[in-house]
mmCIF file of C-alpha atoms in Angstrom:
data_model
loop_
_atom_site.group_PDB
_atom_site.id
_atom_site.type_symbol
_atom_site.label_atom_id
_atom_site.label_comp_id
_atom_site.label_asym_id
_atom_site.label_seq_id
_atom_site.Cartn_x
_atom_site.Cartn_y
_atom_site.Cartn_z
ATOM 1 C CA MET A 1 58.458 367.431 47.496
ATOM 2 C CA HIS A 2 59.197 365.743 44.174
ATOM 3 C CA THR A 3 58.704 368.247 41.350
ATOM 4 C CA LEU A 4 59.885 368.884 37.814
ATOM 5 C CA GLY A 5 60.329 372.567 38.596
ATOM 6 C CA HIS A 6 58.750 375.750 37.346
ATOM 7 C CA SER A 7 60.269 375.491 33.852
ATOM 8 C CA PHE A 8 58.369 372.283 33.020
ATOM 9 C CA ILE A 9 55.061 373.044 31.320
ATOM 10 C CA PRO A 10 53.102 369.854 30.719
ATOM 11 C CA PRO A 11 51.104 369.612 27.496
ATOM 12 C CA SER A 12 47.338 369.828 27.599
ATOM 13 C CA ILE A 13 45.685 366.508 28.398
ATOM 14 C CA HIS A 14 42.195 365.588 29.569
ATOM 15 C CA GLU A 15 43.166 365.532 33.247
ATOM 16 C CA ASP A 16 43.953 369.075 34.285
ATOM 17 C CA GLY A 17 44.386 367.969 37.898
ATOM 18 C CA LEU A 18 46.891 365.326 36.814
ATOM 19 C CA ARG A 19 48.996 367.905 34.962
ATOM 20 C CA TYR A 20 50.535 369.266 38.164
ATOM 21 C CA HIS A 21 54.319 368.934 37.989
ATOM 22 C CA GLY A 22 54.830 367.833 41.593
ATOM 23 C CA ILE A 23 53.340 365.599 44.264
ATOM 24 C CA ALA A 24 52.427 366.238 47.878
ATOM 25 C CA PRO A 25 55.215 365.994 50.475
ATOM 26 C CA THR A 26 53.514 363.052 52.215
ATOM 27 C CA LEU A 27 53.187 361.137 48.958
ATOM 28 C CA SER A 28 56.786 362.044 48.072
ATOM 29 C CA LEU A 29 57.904 360.517 51.376
ATOM 30 C CA ILE A 30 56.028 357.231 51.004
ATOM 31 C CA TYR A 31 57.206 357.019 47.381
ATOM 32 C CA ARG A 32 60.813 357.491 48.503
ATOM 33 C CA HIS A 33 60.361 354.675 51.034
ATOM 34 C CA GLY A 34 58.972 352.354 48.368
ATOM 35 C CA ALA A 35 55.443 352.100 49.797
ATOM 36 C CA VAL A 36 53.879 353.256 46.505
ATOM 37 C CA GLU A 37 54.922 353.277 42.884
ATOM 38 C CA THR A 38 53.966 355.469 39.974
ATOM 39 C CA ARG A 39 52.767 354.493 36.530
ATOM 40 C CA ALA A 40 51.979 356.601 33.490
ATOM 41 C CA TYR A 41 49.344 355.609 30.959
ATOM 42 C CA ASN A 42 48.278 356.918 27.580
ATOM 43 C CA GLN A 43 44.969 358.761 28.015
ATOM 44 C CA VAL A 44 43.301 356.940 25.101
ATOM 45 C CA GLU A 45 44.245 353.568 26.621
ATOM 46 C CA VAL A 46 42.790 354.749 29.934
ATOM 47 C CA PHE A 47 39.470 355.524 28.244
ATOM 48 C CA LYS A 48 39.482 352.106 26.556
ATOM 49 C CA THR A 49 39.957 350.611 30.010
ATOM 50 C CA ALA A 50 37.113 352.719 31.441
ATOM 51 C CA THR A 51 34.846 351.521 28.634
ATOM 52 C CA LEU A 52 35.772 347.884 29.322
ATOM 53 C CA PHE A 53 35.144 348.392 33.041
ATOM 54 C CA ALA A 54 31.746 349.966 32.340
ATOM 55 C CA LYS A 55 30.767 347.059 30.090
ATOM 56 C CA THR A 56 31.898 344.357 32.525
ATOM 57 C CA GLU A 57 30.989 345.944 35.875
ATOM 58 C CA GLY A 58 28.085 348.217 34.951
ATOM 59 C CA ILE A 59 29.795 351.236 36.530
ATOM 60 C CA ILE A 60 31.053 354.179 34.478
ATOM 61 C CA PRO A 61 34.332 355.336 36.052
ATOM 62 C CA VAL A 62 35.492 358.930 35.787
ATOM 63 C CA PRO A 63 38.959 359.494 34.261
ATOM 64 C CA GLU A 64 41.025 359.701 37.482
ATOM 65 C CA PRO A 65 40.130 356.237 38.840
ATOM 66 C CA ALA A 66 40.198 354.882 35.280
ATOM 67 C CA HIS A 67 43.983 355.303 35.494
ATOM 68 C CA ALA A 68 43.957 353.143 38.638
ATOM 69 C CA ILE A 69 41.751 350.567 36.911
ATOM 70 C CA ARG A 70 44.340 350.351 34.093
ATOM 71 C CA ALA A 71 47.042 349.680 36.706
ATOM 72 C CA VAL A 72 44.839 347.087 38.448
ATOM 73 C CA ILE A 73 44.276 345.228 35.174
ATOM 74 C CA ASP A 74 47.997 345.298 34.356
ATOM 75 C CA GLU A 75 48.868 344.017 37.837
ATOM 76 C CA ALA A 76 46.234 341.264 37.658
ATOM 77 C CA ILE A 77 47.598 340.117 34.289
ATOM 78 C CA ARG A 78 51.142 340.133 35.691
ATOM 79 C CA CYS A 79 50.036 338.058 38.693
ATOM 80 C CA LYS A 80 48.156 335.608 36.491
ATOM 81 C CA ARG A 81 51.191 335.090 34.248
ATOM 82 C CA SER A 82 53.501 334.545 37.232
ATOM 83 C CA ASN A 83 50.990 332.435 39.223
ATOM 84 C CA GLU A 84 51.210 334.954 42.065
ATOM 85 C CA GLU A 85 48.216 335.194 44.396
ATOM 86 C CA LYS A 86 47.649 338.782 45.407
ATOM 87 C CA THR A 87 44.837 340.947 46.730
ATOM 88 C CA ILE A 88 44.565 344.102 44.637
ATOM 89 C CA LEU A 89 42.672 347.015 46.160
ATOM 90 C CA PHE A 90 41.852 350.300 44.441
ATOM 91 C CA LEU A 91 39.613 353.294 45.030
ATOM 92 C CA LEU A 92 36.770 354.050 42.624
ATOM 93 C CA CYS A 93 35.476 357.563 43.274
ATOM 94 C CA GLY A 94 34.124 360.646 41.569
ATOM 95 C CA HIS A 95 30.930 361.565 39.774
ATOM 96 C CA GLY A 96 32.194 362.680 36.355
ATOM 97 C CA LEU A 97 30.023 365.762 36.104
ATOM 98 C CA LEU A 98 32.983 367.809 34.863
ATOM 99 C CA ASP A 99 34.251 365.049 32.564
ATOM 100 C CA LEU A 100 31.460 365.015 29.988
ATOM 101 C CA LYS A 101 33.474 366.920 27.345
ATOM 102 C CA VAL A 102 36.431 364.546 27.480
ATOM 103 C CA CYS A 103 34.064 361.567 27.230
ATOM 104 C CA GLU A 104 32.504 363.167 24.162
ATOM 105 C CA ASP A 105 35.996 363.721 22.710
ATOM 106 C CA TYR A 106 36.961 360.091 23.330
ATOM 107 C CA PHE A 107 33.842 358.559 21.797
ATOM 108 C CA SER A 108 34.005 360.899 18.781
ATOM 109 C CA GLY A 109 37.679 360.013 18.160
ATOM 110 C CA LYS A 110 38.989 363.491 19.017
ATOM 111 C CA LEU A 111 40.967 362.478 22.122
ATOM 112 C CA LYS A 112 44.605 362.049 21.136
ATOM 113 C CA PRO A 113 47.181 359.773 22.773
ATOM 114 C CA TYR A 114 49.554 361.534 25.131
ATOM 115 C CA GLU A 115 53.100 360.268 25.372
ATOM 116 C CA TYR A 116 55.196 360.921 28.464
ATOM 117 C CA PRO A 117 57.831 363.571 27.536
ATOM 118 C CA GLU A 118 60.757 361.474 28.760
ATOM 119 C CA GLU A 119 63.445 363.309 26.782
ATOM 120 C CA LYS A 120 62.162 366.730 27.887
ATOM 121 C CA ILE A 121 62.206 365.628 31.523
ATOM 122 C CA ARG A 122 65.678 364.108 31.124
ATOM 123 C CA ARG A 123 66.946 367.487 29.837
ATOM 124 C CA LEU A 124 65.312 369.308 32.773
ATOM 125 C CA LEU A 125 66.859 366.938 35.305
ATOM 126 C CA LYS A 126 70.276 367.249 33.648
ATOM 127 C CA GLY A 127 70.357 370.931 34.617
ATOM 128 C CA TYR A 128 69.026 370.274 38.125
ATOM 129 C CA THR A 129 71.546 371.188 40.823
ATOM 130 C CA GLY A 130 69.613 370.085 43.908
ATOM 131 C CA HIS A 131 69.564 366.696 45.584
ATOM 132 C CA ILE A 132 67.492 363.886 44.093
ATOM 133 C CA HIS A 133 66.414 361.195 46.562
ATOM 134 C CA GLY A 134 66.471 357.717 45.095
#
């Protein structure tokens, strides 16, 4: 399993479920084999994307798939710029019942951007003595 270890404590962000410092063994395996890739997005940008999606599609996405929608938009823009034809599939799920507070925070301007703690993670990995699969 890919993990940042027990000493990494992620800062508080709107997605408590996304704060977990590791990923499932199955997902770790398909990541290692290059079948999936990971992307990190600023939570405020994700909410801007969710708002755009709601305005254009008439569906209000909950935060988790809003991250996927951000990736879909980025990939579509990349394909358009490179004239690449590609089918892009994503999963839109969830009901948002537990996300009302974060939506309120976003629309009232209280939701702050979260930046990936790259330097903190680099320091953690520097002291790592196990094997890292590439």
